[in-house]
Amino acid sequence: MSFVKIPTRKSIESLDVYVAGKPIEEVKRELGLTNIIKLASNENPLGCSPSAKSALKQTIDHVTLYPESMAPDLAEKLAYKLTVNKENILISNGSDEIIRLLTRAYIGSGDEAIMADVTFPRYETNVHIEKGIPIKIPLIDGVHDLEGMLKAITDKTKMIFVCNPNNPTGTIVDKDPLKQFIERVPENILLIIDEAYYEYVQDDRYLETVPLLRDHPNLVILRTFSKIYGLASLRVGYGIMHPSIVPELAKVKEPFNTNRFGQAAALASLDDIDFIKLCAQYNTSERRYLEKEFDQMGLHYFPSHGNFLMVKLERPGKEVTEKLLKQGIIVRSGHLLGYDDTIRVSIGKQSENQRLIQVLREIIRETV
Ligand SMILES: *Cc1c(COP(=O)(O)O)cnc(C)c1O
């Protein structure tokens, strides 16, 4: 077969393809295992609300018709819930898409974007794609160094990303310092606060950012239906922002970025407040269980407020990840996330967490 190498744009030459958490189907196929536990992608182990499922069934009858481009029903319901206007909301194909739309619309060649090191990798990748320059400020004990991020501002700075809780460490930035940070970031810089795990946080030190939008038109808050709402496969997220930003992002989005199924399921899930409460409580109690077990094993971990924990193992995370995989447990190796000697585990169902601990104990015993 002949092979023509057509060069890609310079800005994507050095990029790697995103390595996703291994899908259950792939592990079944490759290892011939049937019982697989996936604790790799921070999905909701309790599934989604039953109302989302019935909305999906009803949507089948309308599968032929294009969805509404801006998902107005969903935007309106979210606006009501958040006490903002629907013009403040852009519904997206997962919150991943909003990150891409923001860089597409605002980052030009040589523009700088400040972010933590380490944090959610999509910020950096999308900045690179647009020929921008990611400025990465090391975390301090797994927490954003807000002072360091402020100091990194130059006249080239176009946007700042704060991931709160931070993926992969799970840490939050305290209310007061974050509030002061928001006040100190100049208005000509977009300040993007990624709150993908917002609904999981049960801590008084967590800042409610939405009320600050009124005084800070440069603020963009990202949320998603992929995590606690349990709708990851449907790809629905949203951004809350000043109404003048929404049409700019709409210019660079696909006309039908979210589909009918995602819109309908997300809309229906919003009514089931009890399900969300239950999931948050379950997660906190299972996270405590895992922390207690890690403590007993003498393992350190970052103080997480999300549905995942990053554990330090004093041995290569990659190796432990492979051993866990052979036992049918999929986790995320820290070497993919910037911390070689760690793994990141999603908080699963009680039985899954117990199994994880059992197998992890065996692995650690045999490698000492
Ligand atoms: C999971 C996640 C997202 C993106 O999720 P979507 O499925 O695209 O909505 C964004 N930010 C962080 C920090 C995440 O962990």
GROMACS .gro file of C-alpha atoms and ligand atoms in nm:
model
  383
    1MET     CA    1   0.000   0.000   0.000
    2SER     CA    2   0.140   0.338  -0.086
    3PHE     CA    3   0.162   0.595   0.185
    4VAL     CA    4   0.143   0.969   0.153
    5LYS     CA    5   0.259   1.177   0.442
    6ILE     CA    6   0.067   1.500   0.434
    7PRO     CA    7   0.197   1.719   0.712
    8THR     CA    8  -0.050   1.824   0.978
    9ARG     CA    9  -0.060   2.174   1.126
   10LYS     CA   10   0.255   2.245   1.322
   11SER     CA   11   0.064   2.297   1.647
   12ILE     CA   12  -0.060   1.938   1.657
   13GLU     CA   13   0.261   1.761   1.553
   14SER     CA   14   0.379   1.697   1.906
   15LEU     CA   15   0.037   1.612   2.052
   16ASP     CA   16  -0.052   1.267   2.176
   17VAL     CA   17  -0.393   1.110   2.141
   18TYR     CA   18  -0.585   1.125   2.471
   19VAL     CA   19  -0.556   0.795   2.657
   20ALA     CA   20  -0.899   0.723   2.801
   21GLY     CA   21  -0.975   0.490   3.089
   22LYS     CA   22  -0.986   0.135   2.948
   23PRO     CA   23  -1.342   0.040   2.851
   24ILE     CA   24  -1.485  -0.271   3.020
   25GLU     CA   25  -1.554  -0.428   2.677
   26GLU     CA   26  -1.186  -0.399   2.581
   27VAL     CA   27  -1.064  -0.567   2.899
   28LYS     CA   28  -1.315  -0.850   2.854
   29ARG     CA   29  -1.193  -0.904   2.499
   30GLU     CA   30  -0.820  -0.882   2.575
   31LEU     CA   31  -0.801  -1.075   2.900
   32GLY     CA   32  -1.098  -1.308   2.863
   33LEU     CA   33  -1.228  -1.196   3.201
   34THR     CA   34  -1.599  -1.165   3.267
   35ASN     CA   35  -1.615  -0.985   3.600
   36ILE     CA   36  -1.469  -0.642   3.548
   37ILE     CA   37  -1.473  -0.351   3.786
   38LYS     CA   38  -1.405  -0.013   3.628
   39LEU     CA   39  -1.273   0.249   3.866
   40ALA     CA   40  -1.091   0.454   3.606
   41SER     CA   41  -1.310   0.730   3.467
   42ASN     CA   42  -1.499   0.872   3.766
   43GLU     CA   43  -1.832   0.741   3.642
   44ASN     CA   44  -2.126   0.710   3.880
   45PRO     CA   45  -2.139   0.352   4.019
   46LEU     CA   46  -2.508   0.401   4.104
   47GLY     CA   47  -2.599   0.468   3.741
   48CYS     CA   48  -2.840   0.747   3.654
   49SER     CA   49  -3.182   0.859   3.766
   50PRO     CA   50  -3.476   0.638   3.655
   51SER     CA   51  -3.639   0.953   3.516
   52ALA     CA   52  -3.347   0.993   3.276
   53LYS     CA   53  -3.404   0.638   3.150
   54SER     CA   54  -3.771   0.692   3.083
   55ALA     CA   55  -3.695   1.018   2.904
   56LEU     CA   56  -3.456   0.825   2.681
   57LYS     CA   57  -3.726   0.571   2.592
   58GLN     CA   58  -3.968   0.846   2.494
   59THR     CA   59  -3.704   1.014   2.281
   60ILE     CA   60  -3.674   0.710   2.054
   61ASP     CA   61  -3.989   0.820   1.873
   62HIS     CA   62  -3.816   1.143   1.766
   63VAL     CA   63  -3.484   0.998   1.660
   64THR     CA   64  -3.533   1.114   1.300
   65LEU     CA   65  -3.544   1.482   1.385
   66TYR     CA   66  -3.242   1.702   1.444
   67PRO     CA   67  -3.219   1.825   1.801
   68GLU     CA   68  -3.256   2.191   1.891
   69SER     CA   69  -2.923   2.357   1.837
   70MET     CA   70  -2.895   2.541   2.170
   71ALA     CA   71  -3.096   2.296   2.385
   72PRO     CA   72  -3.324   2.578   2.506
   73ASP     CA   73  -3.540   2.367   2.743
   74LEU     CA   74  -3.237   2.238   2.924
   75ALA     CA   75  -3.075   2.583   2.934
   76GLU     CA   76  -3.393   2.732   3.076
   77LYS     CA   77  -3.433   2.470   3.347
   78LEU     CA   78  -3.070   2.500   3.449
   79ALA     CA   79  -3.101   2.877   3.458
   80TYR     CA   80  -3.401   2.852   3.688
   81LYS     CA   81  -3.220   2.609   3.915
   82LEU     CA   82  -2.908   2.824   3.929
   83THR     CA   83  -3.097   3.155   3.948
   84VAL     CA   84  -2.930   3.297   3.641
   85ASN     CA   85  -3.082   3.377   3.299
   86LYS     CA   86  -3.092   3.123   3.019
   87GLU     CA   87  -2.871   3.362   2.820
   88ASN     CA   88  -2.598   3.282   3.075
   89ILE     CA   89  -2.588   2.917   2.975
   90LEU     CA   90  -2.434   2.723   2.689
   91ILE     CA   91  -2.512   2.352   2.666
   92SER     CA   92  -2.230   2.146   2.521
   93ASN     CA   93  -2.119   1.802   2.412
   94GLY     CA   94  -1.973   1.726   2.753
   95SER     CA   95  -1.788   2.001   2.933
   96ASP     CA   96  -1.486   1.888   2.730
   97GLU     CA   97  -1.646   2.067   2.438
   98ILE     CA   98  -1.669   2.400   2.621
   99ILE     CA   99  -1.296   2.383   2.692
  100ARG     CA  100  -1.240   2.339   2.319
  101LEU     CA  101  -1.484   2.616   2.225
  102LEU     CA  102  -1.318   2.857   2.467
  103THR     CA  103  -0.972   2.798   2.324
  104ARG     CA  104  -1.106   2.796   1.968
  105ALA     CA  105  -1.278   3.130   2.016
  106TYR     CA  106  -1.024   3.308   2.236
  107ILE     CA  107  -0.674   3.163   2.200
  108GLY     CA  108  -0.461   3.285   1.913
  109SER     CA  109  -0.100   3.214   1.826
  110GLY     CA  110   0.128   3.300   2.120
  111ASP     CA  111  -0.152   3.367   2.369
  112GLU     CA  112  -0.088   3.227   2.714
  113ALA     CA  113  -0.319   3.016   2.929
  114ILE     CA  114  -0.233   2.957   3.292
  115MET     CA  115  -0.322   2.625   3.454
  116ALA     CA  116  -0.206   2.396   3.730
  117ASP     CA  117   0.053   2.122   3.692
  118VAL     CA  118  -0.103   1.870   3.722
  119THR     CA  119  -0.464   1.915   3.628
  120PHE     CA  120  -0.719   1.803   3.369
  121PRO     CA  121  -0.510   1.746   3.053
  122ARG     CA  122  -0.764   1.881   2.804
  123TYR     CA  123  -0.683   2.243   2.893
  124GLU     CA  124  -0.323   2.209   2.781
  125THR     CA  125  -0.404   2.007   2.469
  126ASN     CA  126  -0.664   2.252   2.343
  127VAL     CA  127  -0.438   2.550   2.409
  128HIS     CA  128  -0.165   2.377   2.203
  129ILE     CA  129  -0.406   2.307   1.916
  130GLU     CA  130  -0.473   2.681   1.884
  131LYS     CA  131  -0.097   2.761   1.896
  132GLY     CA  132  -0.130   2.905   2.243
  133ILE     CA  133   0.122   2.857   2.522
  134PRO     CA  134   0.022   2.665   2.835
  135ILE     CA  135   0.184   2.813   3.145
  136LYS     CA  136   0.183   2.538   3.405
  137ILE     CA  137   0.211   2.626   3.772
  138PRO     CA  138   0.298   2.333   4.002
  139LEU     CA  139   0.042   2.233   4.263
  140ILE     CA  140   0.140   2.269   4.627
  141ASP     CA  141   0.056   1.943   4.807
  142GLY     CA  142  -0.194   1.865   4.534
  143VAL     CA  143  -0.367   2.206   4.564
  144HIS     CA  144  -0.370   2.495   4.313
  145ASP     CA  145  -0.107   2.759   4.388
  146LEU     CA  146  -0.328   3.062   4.331
  147GLU     CA  147  -0.055   3.311   4.425
  148GLY     CA  148   0.181   3.147   4.177
  149MET     CA  149  -0.088   3.160   3.910
  150LEU     CA  150  -0.144   3.532   3.969
  151LYS     CA  151   0.228   3.598   3.945
  152ALA     CA  152   0.237   3.420   3.609
  153ILE     CA  153  -0.001   3.670   3.449
  154THR     CA  154   0.157   3.866   3.164
  155ASP     CA  155   0.014   4.088   2.893
  156LYS     CA  156  -0.015   3.771   2.681
  157THR     CA  157  -0.239   3.591   2.930
  158LYS     CA  158  -0.577   3.517   2.774
  159MET     CA  159  -0.724   3.260   3.011
  160ILE     CA  160  -0.672   3.089   3.343
  161PHE     CA  161  -0.805   2.744   3.431
  162VAL     CA  162  -0.887   2.646   3.788
  163CYS     CA  163  -1.011   2.290   3.829
  164ASN     CA  164  -1.209   2.272   4.153
  165PRO     CA  165  -1.210   1.997   4.277
  166ASN     CA  166  -0.891   1.931   4.085
  167ASN     CA  167  -0.869   1.622   3.869
  168PRO     CA  168  -0.660   1.407   3.939
  169THR     CA  169  -0.583   1.509   4.298
  170GLY     CA  170  -0.943   1.575   4.413
  171THR     CA  171  -0.837   1.874   4.620
  172ILE     CA  172  -1.036   2.197   4.645
  173VAL     CA  173  -0.911   2.550   4.685
  174ASP     CA  174  -1.044   2.721   4.996
  175LYS     CA  175  -1.332   2.963   4.971
  176ASP     CA  176  -1.160   3.286   5.079
  177PRO     CA  177  -0.840   3.255   4.877
  178LEU     CA  178  -1.042   3.159   4.568
  179LYS     CA  179  -1.277   3.454   4.615
  180GLN     CA  180  -0.980   3.690   4.647
  181PHE     CA  181  -0.821   3.530   4.343
  182ILE     CA  182  -1.136   3.590   4.137
  183GLU     CA  183  -1.130   3.952   4.249
  184ARG     CA  184  -0.765   3.996   4.157
  185VAL     CA  185  -0.766   3.841   3.808
  186PRO     CA  186  -0.794   4.128   3.558
  187GLU     CA  187  -1.124   4.149   3.371
  188ASN     CA  188  -0.960   4.106   3.031
  189ILE     CA  189  -0.856   3.750   3.120
  190LEU     CA  190  -1.109   3.467   3.104
  191LEU     CA  191  -1.117   3.281   3.435
  192ILE     CA  192  -1.249   2.932   3.379
  193ILE     CA  193  -1.350   2.734   3.685
  194ASP     CA  194  -1.408   2.368   3.605
  195GLU     CA  195  -1.658   2.226   3.855
  196ALA     CA  196  -1.712   1.881   3.703
  197TYR     CA  197  -1.741   1.734   4.055
  198TYR     CA  198  -1.939   2.022   4.208
  199GLU     CA  199  -2.231   1.806   4.324
  200TYR     CA  200  -2.002   1.567   4.513
  201VAL     CA  201  -1.845   1.831   4.733
  202GLN     CA  202  -1.972   1.829   5.092
  203ASP     CA  203  -1.747   2.082   5.258
  204ASP     CA  204  -1.808   2.433   5.391
  205ARG     CA  205  -1.476   2.552   5.253
  206TYR     CA  206  -1.606   2.513   4.895
  207LEU     CA  207  -1.690   2.840   4.717
  208GLU     CA  208  -2.025   2.890   4.541
  209THR     CA  209  -1.903   3.065   4.228
  210VAL     CA  210  -2.228   3.126   4.037
  211PRO     CA  211  -2.331   3.431   4.247
  212LEU     CA  212  -1.996   3.592   4.159
  213LEU     CA  213  -2.081   3.600   3.788
  214ARG     CA  214  -2.274   3.922   3.838
  215ASP     CA  215  -1.962   4.116   3.935
  216HIS     CA  216  -1.712   3.917   3.729
  217PRO     CA  217  -1.808   3.898   3.361
  218ASN     CA  218  -1.479   3.721   3.284
  219LEU     CA  219  -1.584   3.415   3.488
  220VAL     CA  220  -1.683   3.092   3.309
  221ILE     CA  221  -1.806   2.802   3.522
  222LEU     CA  222  -1.806   2.450   3.377
  223ARG     CA  223  -2.035   2.169   3.495
  224THR     CA  224  -2.133   1.833   3.352
  225PHE     CA  225  -2.395   1.559   3.342
  226SER     CA  226  -2.120   1.297   3.303
  227LYS     CA  227  -2.020   1.257   3.663
  228ILE     CA  228  -2.278   1.255   3.945
  229TYR     CA  229  -2.573   1.258   3.700
  230GLY     CA  230  -2.439   0.933   3.554
  231LEU     CA  231  -2.491   1.027   3.188
  232ALA     CA  232  -2.130   1.013   3.062
  233SER     CA  233  -2.214   0.828   2.741
  234LEU     CA  234  -2.469   1.090   2.634
  235ARG     CA  235  -2.215   1.375   2.636
  236VAL     CA  236  -2.387   1.671   2.797
  237GLY     CA  237  -2.214   1.948   2.986
  238TYR     CA  238  -2.268   2.320   3.023
  239GLY     CA  239  -2.098   2.648   3.090
  240ILE     CA  240  -2.237   2.935   3.297
  241MET     CA  241  -2.100   3.269   3.179
  242HIS     CA  242  -2.167   3.627   3.084
  243PRO     CA  243  -2.431   3.646   2.806
  244SER     CA  244  -2.184   3.815   2.571
  245ILE     CA  245  -1.955   3.507   2.572
  246VAL     CA  246  -2.226   3.256   2.477
  247PRO     CA  247  -2.275   3.375   2.115
  248GLU     CA  248  -1.897   3.382   2.058
  249LEU     CA  249  -1.873   3.016   2.159
  250ALA     CA  250  -2.188   2.936   1.959
  251LYS     CA  251  -2.010   3.064   1.646
  252VAL     CA  252  -1.746   2.793   1.671
  253LYS     CA  253  -1.961   2.503   1.790
  254GLU     CA  254  -2.116   2.234   1.574
  255PRO     CA  255  -2.477   2.334   1.507
  256PHE     CA  256  -2.607   2.013   1.665
  257ASN     CA  257  -2.345   1.963   1.933
  258THR     CA  258  -2.576   1.789   2.177
  259ASN     CA  259  -2.821   1.522   2.071
  260ARG     CA  260  -3.188   1.470   2.153
  261PHE     CA  261  -3.119   1.182   2.390
  262GLY     CA  262  -2.866   1.374   2.592
  263GLN     CA  263  -3.086   1.681   2.614
  264ALA     CA  264  -3.391   1.481   2.723
  265ALA     CA  265  -3.209   1.270   2.981
  266ALA     CA  266  -3.028   1.569   3.129
  267LEU     CA  267  -3.355   1.762   3.152
  268ALA     CA  268  -3.531   1.476   3.330
  269SER     CA  269  -3.239   1.416   3.570
  270LEU     CA  270  -3.261   1.770   3.701
  271ASP     CA  271  -3.591   1.688   3.873
  272ASP     CA  272  -3.448   1.397   4.067
  273ILE     CA  273  -3.274   1.589   4.344
  274ASP     CA  274  -3.299   1.292   4.580
  275PHE     CA  275  -3.090   1.075   4.350
  276ILE     CA  276  -2.810   1.333   4.344
  277LYS     CA  277  -2.818   1.369   4.724
  278LEU     CA  278  -2.807   0.995   4.768
  279CYS     CA  279  -2.510   0.960   4.531
  280ALA     CA  280  -2.317   1.238   4.705
  281GLN     CA  281  -2.372   1.081   5.048
  282TYR     CA  282  -2.289   0.733   4.926
  283ASN     CA  283  -1.972   0.865   4.765
  284THR     CA  284  -1.857   1.044   5.079
  285SER     CA  285  -1.911   0.739   5.294
  286GLU     CA  286  -1.734   0.506   5.049
  287ARG     CA  287  -1.449   0.755   5.014
  288ARG     CA  288  -1.411   0.747   5.393
  289TYR     CA  289  -1.400   0.368   5.382
  290LEU     CA  290  -1.120   0.373   5.123
  291GLU     CA  291  -0.928   0.641   5.314
  292LYS     CA  292  -0.950   0.435   5.632
  293GLU     CA  293  -0.821   0.128   5.450
  294PHE     CA  294  -0.537   0.326   5.287
  295ASP     CA  295  -0.447   0.466   5.629
  296GLN     CA  296  -0.425   0.115   5.767
  297MET     CA  297  -0.204   0.011   5.477
  298GLY     CA  298   0.021   0.311   5.543
  299LEU     CA  299  -0.058   0.465   5.204
  300HIS     CA  300  -0.082   0.841   5.155
  301TYR     CA  301  -0.343   1.006   4.934
  302PHE     CA  302  -0.450   1.357   4.843
  303PRO     CA  303  -0.751   1.486   5.041
  304SER     CA  304  -1.021   1.439   4.776
  305HIS     CA  305  -1.362   1.604   4.753
  306GLY     CA  306  -1.461   1.424   4.436
  307ASN     CA  307  -1.557   1.067   4.348
  308PHE     CA  308  -1.196   0.953   4.315
  309LEU     CA  309  -0.880   0.928   4.521
  310MET     CA  310  -0.518   0.958   4.415
  311VAL     CA  311  -0.309   0.721   4.623
  312LYS     CA  312   0.069   0.720   4.657
  313LEU     CA  313   0.211   0.370   4.640
  314GLU     CA  314   0.590   0.408   4.672
  315ARG     CA  315   0.613   0.192   4.357
  316PRO     CA  316   0.533   0.258   3.992
  317GLY     CA  317   0.164   0.325   3.944
  318LYS     CA  318   0.188   0.166   3.601
  319GLU     CA  319   0.298  -0.165   3.747
  320VAL     CA  320   0.021  -0.169   4.007
  321THR     CA  321  -0.235  -0.069   3.744
  322GLU     CA  322  -0.129  -0.366   3.528
  323LYS     CA  323  -0.151  -0.606   3.821
  324LEU     CA  324  -0.495  -0.478   3.915
  325LEU     CA  325  -0.602  -0.514   3.553
  326LYS     CA  326  -0.507  -0.883   3.552
  327GLN     CA  327  -0.750  -0.923   3.841
  328GLY     CA  328  -1.021  -0.744   3.646
  329ILE     CA  329  -0.993  -0.405   3.815
  330ILE     CA  330  -0.941  -0.104   3.589
  331VAL     CA  331  -0.785   0.203   3.753
  332ARG     CA  332  -0.593   0.498   3.614
  333SER     CA  333  -0.217   0.490   3.643
  334GLY     CA  334  -0.064   0.806   3.784
  335HIS     CA  335   0.209   0.796   3.518
  336LEU     CA  336  -0.054   0.913   3.269
  337LEU     CA  337  -0.154   1.191   3.506
  338GLY     CA  338   0.178   1.337   3.614
  339TYR     CA  339   0.249   1.138   3.932
  340ASP     CA  340   0.445   0.822   3.854
  341ASP     CA  341   0.412   0.648   4.188
  342THR     CA  342   0.037   0.680   4.220
  343ILE     CA  343  -0.288   0.542   4.093
  344ARG     CA  344  -0.617   0.727   4.072
  345VAL     CA  345  -0.915   0.517   4.172
  346SER     CA  346  -1.275   0.617   4.122
  347ILE     CA  347  -1.501   0.554   4.421
  348GLY     CA  348  -1.717   0.258   4.318
  349LYS     CA  349  -1.995   0.058   4.476
  350GLN     CA  350  -1.924  -0.079   4.822
  351SER     CA  351  -1.852  -0.431   4.693
  352GLU     CA  352  -1.618  -0.292   4.424
  353ASN     CA  353  -1.425  -0.082   4.674
  354GLN     CA  354  -1.388  -0.381   4.904
  355ARG     CA  355  -1.258  -0.592   4.618
  356LEU     CA  356  -1.013  -0.317   4.522
  357ILE     CA  357  -0.873  -0.308   4.875
  358GLN     CA  358  -0.847  -0.687   4.890
  359VAL     CA  359  -0.651  -0.711   4.564
  360LEU     CA  360  -0.438  -0.404   4.640
  361ARG     CA  361  -0.337  -0.557   4.974
  362GLU     CA  362  -0.226  -0.874   4.794
  363ILE     CA  363  -0.026  -0.677   4.535
  364ILE     CA  364   0.149  -0.469   4.797
  365ARG     CA  365   0.228  -0.773   5.011
  366GLU     CA  366   0.393  -0.954   4.722
  367THR     CA  367   0.605  -0.659   4.611
  368VAL     CA  368   0.761  -0.566   4.947
  369LIG     C1  369  -1.473   1.446   3.350
  369LIG     C2  370  -1.424   1.585   3.350
  369LIG     C3  371  -1.463   1.678   3.252
  369LIG     C4  372  -1.538   1.648   3.126
  369LIG     O1  373  -1.642   1.572   3.132
  369LIG     P1  374  -1.745   1.565   3.013
  369LIG     O2  375  -1.782   1.422   3.009
  369LIG     O3  376  -1.680   1.612   2.887
  369LIG     O4  377  -1.854   1.655   3.055
  369LIG     C5  378  -1.418   1.807   3.259
  369LIG     N1  379  -1.336   1.845   3.358
  369LIG     C6  380  -1.296   1.760   3.451
  369LIG     C7  381  -1.205   1.808   3.556
  369LIG     C8  382  -1.335   1.627   3.449
  369LIG     O5  383  -1.288   1.542   3.540
   0.00000   0.00000   0.00000
